CSV table of C-alpha atoms in Angstrom, one decimal:
chain,number,residue,atom,x,y,z
U,2,MET,CA,125.8,146.9,93.2
U,3,ALA,CA,125.6,148.0,96.9
U,4,ILE,CA,129.4,147.8,97.2
U,5,PHE,CA,130.1,149.6,94.2
U,6,MET,CA,127.6,152.5,95.3
U,7,LEU,CA,129.4,152.5,98.9
U,8,ALA,CA,132.8,153.0,97.1
U,9,PHE,CA,131.3,155.4,95.0
U,10,LEU,CA,129.7,157.5,97.8
U,11,ALA,CA,132.8,157.2,99.8
U,12,GLY,CA,134.8,158.7,97.2
U,13,CYS,CA,132.3,161.6,96.9
U,14,MET,CA,132.7,162.3,100.5
U,15,ALA,CA,136.3,162.3,100.7
U,16,PRO,CA,137.7,165.8,100.9
U,17,ASP,CA,140.5,166.7,97.9
U,18,ARG,CA,144.2,166.6,98.9
U,19,ILE,CA,147.0,168.3,97.5
U,20,PRO,CA,148.6,165.7,94.9
U,21,TYR,CA,152.3,164.8,95.4
U,22,GLY,CA,154.3,162.0,94.2
U,23,PRO,CA,156.9,159.3,95.8
U,24,LYS,CA,159.9,161.4,95.2
U,25,ALA,CA,158.5,164.3,97.1
U,26,ALA,CA,157.4,162.0,99.9
U,27,ALA,CA,160.9,160.7,100.1
U,28,SER,CA,162.6,163.9,100.8
U,29,ALA,CA,159.7,165.6,102.8
U,30,GLY,CA,160.5,167.4,105.8
U,31,ILE,CA,158.6,169.4,108.2
U,32,HIS,CA,159.3,173.2,107.4
U,33,GLY,CA,161.3,175.0,110.1
U,34,PHE,CA,161.9,171.9,112.5
U,35,GLY,CA,165.2,170.3,111.1
U,36,ASP,CA,166.1,166.8,111.7
U,37,ILE,CA,162.9,165.6,113.8
U,38,ARG,CA,162.0,162.4,112.1
U,39,ILE,CA,163.4,159.2,110.5
U,40,TYR,CA,161.9,156.3,108.8
U,41,ALA,CA,161.8,153.3,110.9
U,42,ASP,CA,162.9,151.1,107.7
U,43,THR,CA,165.9,153.4,106.6
U,44,SER,CA,169.5,152.3,106.7
U,45,ARG,CA,170.7,155.5,105.1
U,46,ASN,CA,172.5,158.2,107.1
U,47,LEU,CA,173.3,156.0,110.2
U,48,PRO,CA,176.1,158.2,111.5
U,49,GLU,CA,173.7,161.1,111.5
U,50,THR,CA,171.1,159.2,113.7
U,51,ARG,CA,173.6,158.9,116.4
U,52,ALA,CA,172.4,162.3,117.3
U,53,TRP,CA,169.2,160.6,118.4
U,54,PHE,CA,171.1,158.4,120.9
U,55,PRO,CA,170.7,159.5,124.4
U,56,VAL,CA,173.7,161.2,126.4
U,57,PRO,CA,174.7,158.6,128.7
U,58,ARG,CA,174.9,160.0,132.3
U,59,HIS,CA,176.1,156.6,133.8
U,60,LYS,CA,177.4,153.5,132.3
U,61,GLU,CA,173.7,152.2,131.8
U,62,VAL,CA,171.1,153.6,129.6
U,63,ASN,CA,167.4,152.7,130.4
U,64,TYR,CA,165.0,152.3,127.5
U,65,LEU,CA,161.4,152.1,128.2
U,66,VAL,CA,159.0,150.7,125.4
U,67,LEU,CA,155.4,151.3,125.6
U,68,SER,CA,153.1,149.5,123.1
U,69,GLY,CA,149.7,149.8,121.6
U,70,GLY,CA,146.6,148.3,123.1
U,71,GLY,CA,143.8,150.8,123.4
U,72,ALA,CA,142.3,150.6,126.7
U,73,GLY,CA,145.0,148.0,127.6
U,74,GLY,CA,147.2,151.0,128.2
U,75,ALA,CA,146.0,150.9,131.8
U,76,PHE,CA,148.2,147.9,132.3
U,77,SER,CA,151.5,150.3,131.5
U,78,VAL,CA,150.0,152.9,133.9
U,79,GLY,CA,149.5,150.5,136.8
U,80,ALA,CA,153.3,148.8,136.1
U,81,LEU,CA,154.8,152.3,136.3
U,82,LYS,CA,152.8,153.5,139.4
U,83,GLY,CA,155.3,152.1,141.7
U,84,GLN,CA,159.1,152.5,142.0
U,85,ARG,CA,161.0,152.6,138.7
U,86,PRO,CA,164.3,154.0,137.3
U,87,GLU,CA,164.5,157.2,135.3
U,88,PHE,CA,164.5,156.2,131.6
U,89,ASP,CA,167.0,157.8,129.4
U,90,ILE,CA,164.8,156.9,126.3
U,91,VAL,CA,161.0,156.4,126.2
U,92,SER,CA,159.0,155.4,123.1
U,93,GLY,CA,155.4,155.2,122.6
U,94,VAL,CA,153.1,153.6,119.8
U,95,SER,CA,149.4,154.2,119.8
U,96,THR,CA,147.9,154.2,123.2
U,97,GLY,CA,151.6,153.9,124.5
U,98,ALA,CA,152.2,157.4,122.5
U,99,LEU,CA,149.6,158.8,124.9
U,100,ILE,CA,151.4,157.8,128.1
U,101,ALA,CA,154.9,158.1,126.9
U,102,PRO,CA,155.3,161.9,127.6
U,103,TYR,CA,154.2,161.6,131.3
U,104,ALA,CA,156.2,158.4,131.7
U,105,PHE,CA,159.2,160.4,130.3
U,106,LEU,CA,158.5,163.2,132.8
U,107,GLY,CA,158.5,160.8,135.8
U,108,SER,CA,156.4,159.8,138.6
U,109,ALA,CA,155.1,163.4,139.2
U,110,TYR,CA,152.7,162.9,136.4
U,111,ASP,CA,151.4,159.5,137.6
U,112,ASN,CA,148.3,160.8,139.0
U,113,ILE,CA,147.3,162.3,135.5
U,114,LEU,CA,147.8,158.9,134.0
U,115,VAL,CA,145.8,157.1,136.5
U,116,ASP,CA,143.0,159.5,136.1
U,117,LEU,CA,143.1,159.1,132.3
U,118,TYR,CA,143.1,155.4,132.4
U,119,THR,CA,141.0,154.4,135.5
U,120,SER,CA,138.4,157.2,136.3
U,121,GLY,CA,136.0,156.6,133.5
U,122,VAL,CA,136.8,159.7,131.5
U,123,ALA,CA,138.3,157.5,128.5
U,124,LYS,CA,134.6,156.5,127.8
U,125,LYS,CA,134.1,160.2,126.4
U,126,LEU,CA,136.4,159.0,123.4
U,127,VAL,CA,133.5,157.0,122.0
U,128,ASP,CA,131.5,159.6,120.1
U,129,ALA,CA,130.2,157.8,116.9
U,130,ASP,CA,129.0,159.6,113.7
U,131,PHE,CA,125.6,158.8,112.5
U,132,LEU,CA,125.3,156.5,109.3
U,133,PRO,CA,126.1,156.9,106.4
U,134,GLN,CA,128.8,159.4,107.4
U,135,GLY,CA,130.4,157.1,109.9
U,136,LEU,CA,130.8,154.4,107.3
U,137,LEU,CA,131.7,156.6,104.2
U,138,GLY,CA,133.4,159.4,106.0
U,139,ALA,CA,136.7,159.6,107.7
U,140,SER,CA,136.0,157.2,110.6
U,141,LEU,CA,133.4,155.5,112.7
U,142,LEU,CA,134.3,157.8,115.8
U,143,LYS,CA,134.7,161.5,115.9
U,144,GLN,CA,138.2,163.0,116.6
U,145,LYS,CA,137.1,165.9,118.8
U,146,PRO,CA,136.9,163.9,122.0
U,147,LEU,CA,140.7,162.6,121.5
U,148,ARG,CA,141.8,166.1,120.5
U,149,THR,CA,140.1,167.8,123.4
U,150,MET,CA,141.6,165.2,125.7
U,151,VAL,CA,145.3,165.5,124.4
U,152,GLU,CA,144.7,169.3,124.1
U,153,ARG,CA,143.7,169.6,127.9
U,154,TYR,CA,146.6,167.6,129.3
U,155,LEU,CA,149.4,168.1,126.7
U,156,THR,CA,150.0,171.9,127.8
U,157,ARG,CA,152.9,174.4,126.9
U,158,ASP,CA,154.1,173.7,130.6
U,159,VAL,CA,154.4,170.0,129.7
U,160,LEU,CA,156.0,170.8,126.4
U,161,ALA,CA,158.7,173.0,128.3
U,162,LYS,CA,159.7,170.2,130.7
U,163,ILE,CA,160.0,167.8,127.9
U,164,ALA,CA,162.3,170.2,126.2
U,165,THR,CA,164.4,170.6,129.5
U,166,GLU,CA,164.8,166.9,129.6
U,167,HIS,CA,165.8,166.8,126.1
U,168,ARG,CA,168.5,169.2,126.6
U,169,LYS,CA,170.0,166.8,129.3
U,170,GLY,CA,170.3,164.3,126.7
U,171,ARG,CA,167.2,162.2,127.2
U,172,ARG,CA,164.9,161.1,124.4
U,173,LEU,CA,161.2,160.8,123.8
U,174,LEU,CA,160.2,158.9,120.6
U,175,VAL,CA,156.7,158.3,119.1
U,176,LEU,CA,155.6,156.2,116.1
U,177,THR,CA,153.3,156.9,113.5
U,178,SER,CA,152.2,155.3,110.2
U,179,ASN,CA,152.6,157.6,106.9
U,180,LEU,CA,149.5,156.1,105.1
U,181,ASP,CA,150.5,157.9,101.8
U,182,SER,CA,154.2,156.0,101.8
U,183,GLN,CA,153.3,153.0,103.8
U,184,ARG,CA,156.2,153.6,106.1
U,185,ALA,CA,156.7,153.9,109.9
U,186,VAL,CA,157.9,157.3,111.0
U,187,ILE,CA,159.8,157.7,114.0
U,188,TRP,CA,159.4,161.3,115.8
U,189,ASN,CA,161.9,162.9,118.1
U,190,MET,CA,159.4,164.6,120.4
U,191,GLY,CA,162.1,166.2,122.6
U,192,ALA,CA,163.7,167.9,119.6
U,193,ILE,CA,160.0,169.1,118.5
U,194,ALA,CA,159.6,170.5,122.0
U,195,ASP,CA,163.1,172.2,122.2
U,196,SER,CA,162.6,173.6,118.7
U,197,GLY,CA,161.3,177.0,120.2
U,198,ARG,CA,159.0,177.2,117.5
U,199,PRO,CA,155.4,178.8,118.1
U,200,ASP,CA,153.7,175.9,116.3
U,201,ALA,CA,155.7,173.3,118.2
U,202,LEU,CA,152.8,172.4,120.6
U,203,GLN,CA,150.4,171.9,117.6
U,204,LEU,CA,152.9,169.4,115.6
U,205,PHE,CA,153.6,167.7,119.1
U,206,ARG,CA,149.8,167.2,119.7
U,207,ASP,CA,149.1,166.2,116.0
U,208,ILE,CA,151.7,163.5,116.2
U,209,ILE,CA,150.2,162.0,119.5
U,210,ILE,CA,146.9,162.1,118.2
U,211,ALA,CA,148.0,160.4,114.9
U,212,SER,CA,149.8,157.7,116.6
U,213,ALA,CA,146.7,157.0,118.9
U,214,SER,CA,144.1,157.1,116.1
U,215,ILE,CA,143.1,153.6,115.3
U,216,PRO,CA,142.5,153.2,111.7
U,217,GLY,CA,138.7,153.2,110.8
U,218,LEU,CA,137.7,154.3,114.4
U,219,TYR,CA,139.5,157.6,114.3
U,220,PRO,CA,140.2,159.9,111.3
U,221,ALA,CA,143.8,160.2,110.2
U,222,VAL,CA,145.7,163.4,111.0
U,223,LEU,CA,147.1,165.5,108.0
U,224,ILE,CA,150.5,166.8,108.8
U,225,LYS,CA,151.8,169.8,106.8
U,226,ALA,CA,155.2,168.8,104.9
U,227,ASN,CA,157.4,170.2,102.2
U,228,SER,CA,159.9,169.0,99.6
U,229,GLY,CA,161.9,171.8,97.9
U,230,ASP,CA,159.2,174.5,96.9
U,231,GLN,CA,156.4,172.0,97.1
U,232,SER,CA,154.0,171.9,100.1
U,233,PHE,CA,151.4,169.3,100.7
U,234,GLU,CA,149.9,167.4,103.6
U,235,GLU,CA,150.9,164.0,104.6
U,236,MET,CA,148.3,161.4,106.1
U,237,HIS,CA,149.4,159.9,109.3
U,238,SER,CA,147.5,157.3,111.5
U,239,ASP,CA,148.0,154.8,114.3
U,240,GLY,CA,151.7,153.7,114.5
U,241,GLY,CA,150.3,150.2,115.4
U,242,SER,CA,149.5,149.7,111.9
U,243,ALA,CA,153.2,149.5,111.2
U,244,SER,CA,154.4,148.0,114.4
U,245,GLN,CA,152.9,147.6,118.1
U,246,ILE,CA,156.3,148.6,119.5
U,247,LEU,CA,159.1,151.0,118.9
U,248,THR,CA,162.3,149.3,120.2
U,249,ILE,CA,165.1,149.4,117.7
U,250,PRO,CA,164.4,150.5,114.1
U,251,GLU,CA,164.0,147.7,111.8
U,252,GLY,CA,166.4,149.3,109.2
U,253,TRP,CA,169.0,149.3,111.8
U,254,MET,CA,168.2,145.7,112.7
U,255,ALA,CA,168.8,144.7,109.1
U,256,ASN,CA,172.0,146.5,108.9
U,257,SER,CA,173.4,145.7,112.3
U,258,ASP,CA,176.8,145.7,111.0
U,259,LYS,CA,176.6,149.4,110.1
U,260,VAL,CA,175.4,150.5,113.5
U,261,GLU,CA,177.9,151.2,116.3
U,262,TRP,CA,176.5,151.5,119.9
U,263,PRO,CA,178.3,153.8,122.2
U,264,LYS,CA,181.2,151.9,123.7
U,265,GLY,CA,181.2,151.2,127.6
U,266,VAL,CA,177.4,151.7,127.8
U,267,LYS,CA,175.0,148.9,128.8
U,268,LEU,CA,171.5,149.3,127.3
U,269,ASN,CA,168.6,148.1,129.3
U,270,MET,CA,165.3,147.6,127.4
U,271,TYR,CA,162.3,147.5,129.3
U,272,ILE,CA,159.1,146.6,127.1
U,273,ILE,CA,155.5,146.9,128.2
U,274,ILE,CA,152.9,145.2,126.0
U,275,ASN,CA,149.6,146.4,126.5
U,276,ASN,CA,147.9,143.3,125.2
U,277,ALA,CA,147.7,139.7,126.0
U,278,LEU,CA,150.2,137.6,123.9
U,279,MET,CA,148.9,134.2,125.0
U,280,PRO,CA,146.0,132.8,123.3
U,281,GLU,CA,142.5,133.9,124.5
U,282,PHE,CA,139.7,131.5,123.8
U,283,SER,CA,136.3,133.1,123.0
U,284,THR,CA,133.5,131.6,121.0
U,285,THR,CA,133.2,133.9,117.9
U,286,THR,CA,129.8,134.9,116.8
U,287,ASN,CA,129.6,134.4,113.1
U,288,ASN,CA,128.9,138.1,111.9
U,289,THR,CA,130.9,140.5,109.9
U,290,PHE,CA,132.0,142.9,112.8
U,291,THR,CA,132.8,140.1,115.3
U,292,VAL,CA,134.9,137.9,112.7
U,293,VAL,CA,136.7,141.1,111.4
U,294,ALA,CA,137.5,142.2,115.1
U,295,ARG,CA,138.7,138.8,116.0
U,296,ALA,CA,140.9,138.4,113.0
U,297,ASN,CA,142.4,141.9,113.7
U,298,SER,CA,143.0,140.9,117.5
U,299,SER,CA,144.9,137.6,116.1
U,300,LEU,CA,146.9,139.7,113.6
U,301,ILE,CA,148.1,142.2,116.4
U,302,LYS,CA,149.1,139.4,118.5
U,303,ALA,CA,151.1,137.8,115.7
U,304,GLN,CA,152.6,141.3,114.7
U,305,THR,CA,153.6,142.0,118.2
U,306,ARG,CA,155.2,138.4,118.8
U,307,SER,CA,157.3,138.7,115.5
U,308,ALA,CA,158.5,142.1,116.7
U,309,LEU,CA,159.4,140.9,120.1
U,310,VAL,CA,161.2,137.8,118.8
U,311,ALA,CA,163.1,140.2,116.3
U,312,THR,CA,164.2,142.5,119.0
U,313,TYR,CA,165.1,139.7,121.5
U,314,VAL,CA,167.3,138.1,118.8
U,315,TYR,CA,169.0,141.3,118.3
U,316,ALA,CA,169.4,142.1,121.9
U,317,GLN,CA,171.1,138.7,122.4
U,318,LYS,CA,173.3,139.4,119.6
U,319,ASN,CA,174.5,143.1,120.8
U,320,GLY,CA,174.5,142.6,124.6
U,321,ILE,CA,171.2,144.6,125.2
U,322,ARG,CA,169.5,143.5,128.6
U,323,PHE,CA,165.9,142.5,127.4
U,324,ARG,CA,162.9,142.5,129.7
U,325,VAL,CA,159.4,142.3,128.6
U,326,ALA,CA,156.2,142.6,130.4
U,327,SER,CA,152.6,141.8,129.2
U,328,ILE,CA,148.8,141.1,130.2
U,329,ASP,CA,149.3,137.5,131.3
U,330,THR,CA,145.8,136.8,132.6
U,331,GLN,CA,142.6,136.7,130.4
U,332,VAL,CA,140.4,139.6,131.3
U,333,ALA,CA,137.0,139.8,130.1
U,334,TYR,CA,136.7,142.4,127.3
U,335,SER,CA,133.9,143.4,124.9
U,336,MET,CA,134.8,144.8,121.4
U,337,THR,CA,131.4,146.8,121.4
U,338,ASP,CA,132.7,148.7,124.5
U,339,PRO,CA,136.3,149.5,123.7
U,340,PHE,CA,137.1,151.8,126.7
U,341,ASN,CA,135.2,150.0,129.4
U,342,THR,CA,136.1,151.4,132.9
U,343,ASN,CA,136.1,147.9,134.8
U,344,TYR,CA,138.4,146.5,132.0
U,345,MET,CA,140.6,149.3,132.4
U,346,ARG,CA,140.7,149.1,136.1
U,347,ALA,CA,141.3,145.4,136.1
U,348,VAL,CA,144.4,145.6,133.8
U,349,TYR,CA,145.7,148.6,135.8
U,350,SER,CA,145.6,146.6,139.1
U,351,LEU,CA,147.2,143.7,137.3
U,352,GLY,CA,150.1,145.8,136.2
U,353,TYR,CA,150.4,147.4,139.7
U,354,ALA,CA,150.4,144.1,141.5
U,355,GLU,CA,152.7,142.4,139.3
U,356,MET,CA,155.3,145.1,139.6
U,357,GLU,CA,154.8,145.2,143.3
U,358,ASN,CA,155.3,141.4,143.9
U,359,GLY,CA,158.2,141.2,141.5
U,360,SER,CA,156.5,139.2,138.9
U,361,LEU,CA,156.2,141.7,136.1
U,362,TRP,CA,159.2,141.2,134.1
U,363,LYS,CA,160.3,138.2,131.9
U,364,ASP,CA,163.8,137.9,130.5
U,365,ARG,CA,162.4,136.6,127.1
U,366,PRO,CA,159.3,136.3,124.9
U,367,SER,CA,157.0,133.7,125.6
U,368,PHE,CA,153.5,133.5,124.1
U,369,ALA,CA,151.7,130.4,125.7
U,370,ASP,CA,152.1,129.9,129.5
U,371,THR,CA,153.3,133.2,130.7
U,372,LEU,CA,152.3,133.0,134.3
U,373,THR,CA,154.6,129.9,135.0
U,374,ALA,CA,157.0,129.2,132.4
U,375,LEU,CA,159.4,132.3,132.6
U,376,GLN,CA,161.8,133.6,135.3
U,377,THR,CA,160.6,137.0,136.6
U,378,THR,CA,162.7,139.8,137.6
U,379,GLN,CA,162.1,143.2,139.2
U,380,TRP,CA,163.5,146.7,138.3
U,381,ARG,CA,167.1,146.8,138.8
């Protein structure tokens, strides 16, 4: 009876949405923006998607992949703080989506990232709703602190600089999960920035917020779309629900015989996992919240491992240079304090130290003894 009443009350508190069907969803676009997104699972129109490839300025293309991981994003920030190449493609998922625009623009924005992930400002993101609204409403935490932070740092000036780099042939990509369609959506953020539309900044911010909105913790984001004469709102949330990393779209991997990479160009893929892939022992308290959180942590690890293995196999077959880095030391973390400053500073220091001493990069996935089992490499 209690479960029934909770479900009933949740339905009563949910705001009405404009109804639309699967046919409209399949052909939906964002009015006025043109070709700014594709579904990760699609194998249609592959020749047209070549417009999403970077324009090679040299014989090598450097691709930086930033994973989800919440507070663990500080690991990426530390790893990127030191010397690194200019990346021709940068992709981000969840916390990686927050980092990606600044990683794309280069070291001039490193201090912003360090401030966001080590100063303690991230603690402001935890603003809980009172019961029953937190349990029966859109999310446990309020969206306003996250939106305020994104609006403060993602300005029109940042958007203009991303547009400039896009015109040079560089690509910035972000992944969201379309909850209505249950499909992963890849957004061409540089194309949005370069659209010249007055609502480009709003859409850009909405996509970043959606990708970083952990389901249940933060509310999903409604993005206006249209199909023919029909207008509606799609519900987008954490890109990590679909995949913790955005490397090669799964539709392309499944149809590798139909995808032709530019000839004479070497693709170097650098993947930073803002999480630990090795098992992390912890005696689990037998209560609902802890068990669910622990199981979700295991699910994320398994999901990330599978995505890495698929990417590695694809890279081996297609001559892509594969490099991966992850948190390879167990750092104390409390699920009840998701943006703990000490934790974020610790993983930031770990990423920075490993980059500096040349132990950051591994040439293949490994999920057990990541400290000793793999050959390490530096940026090169």
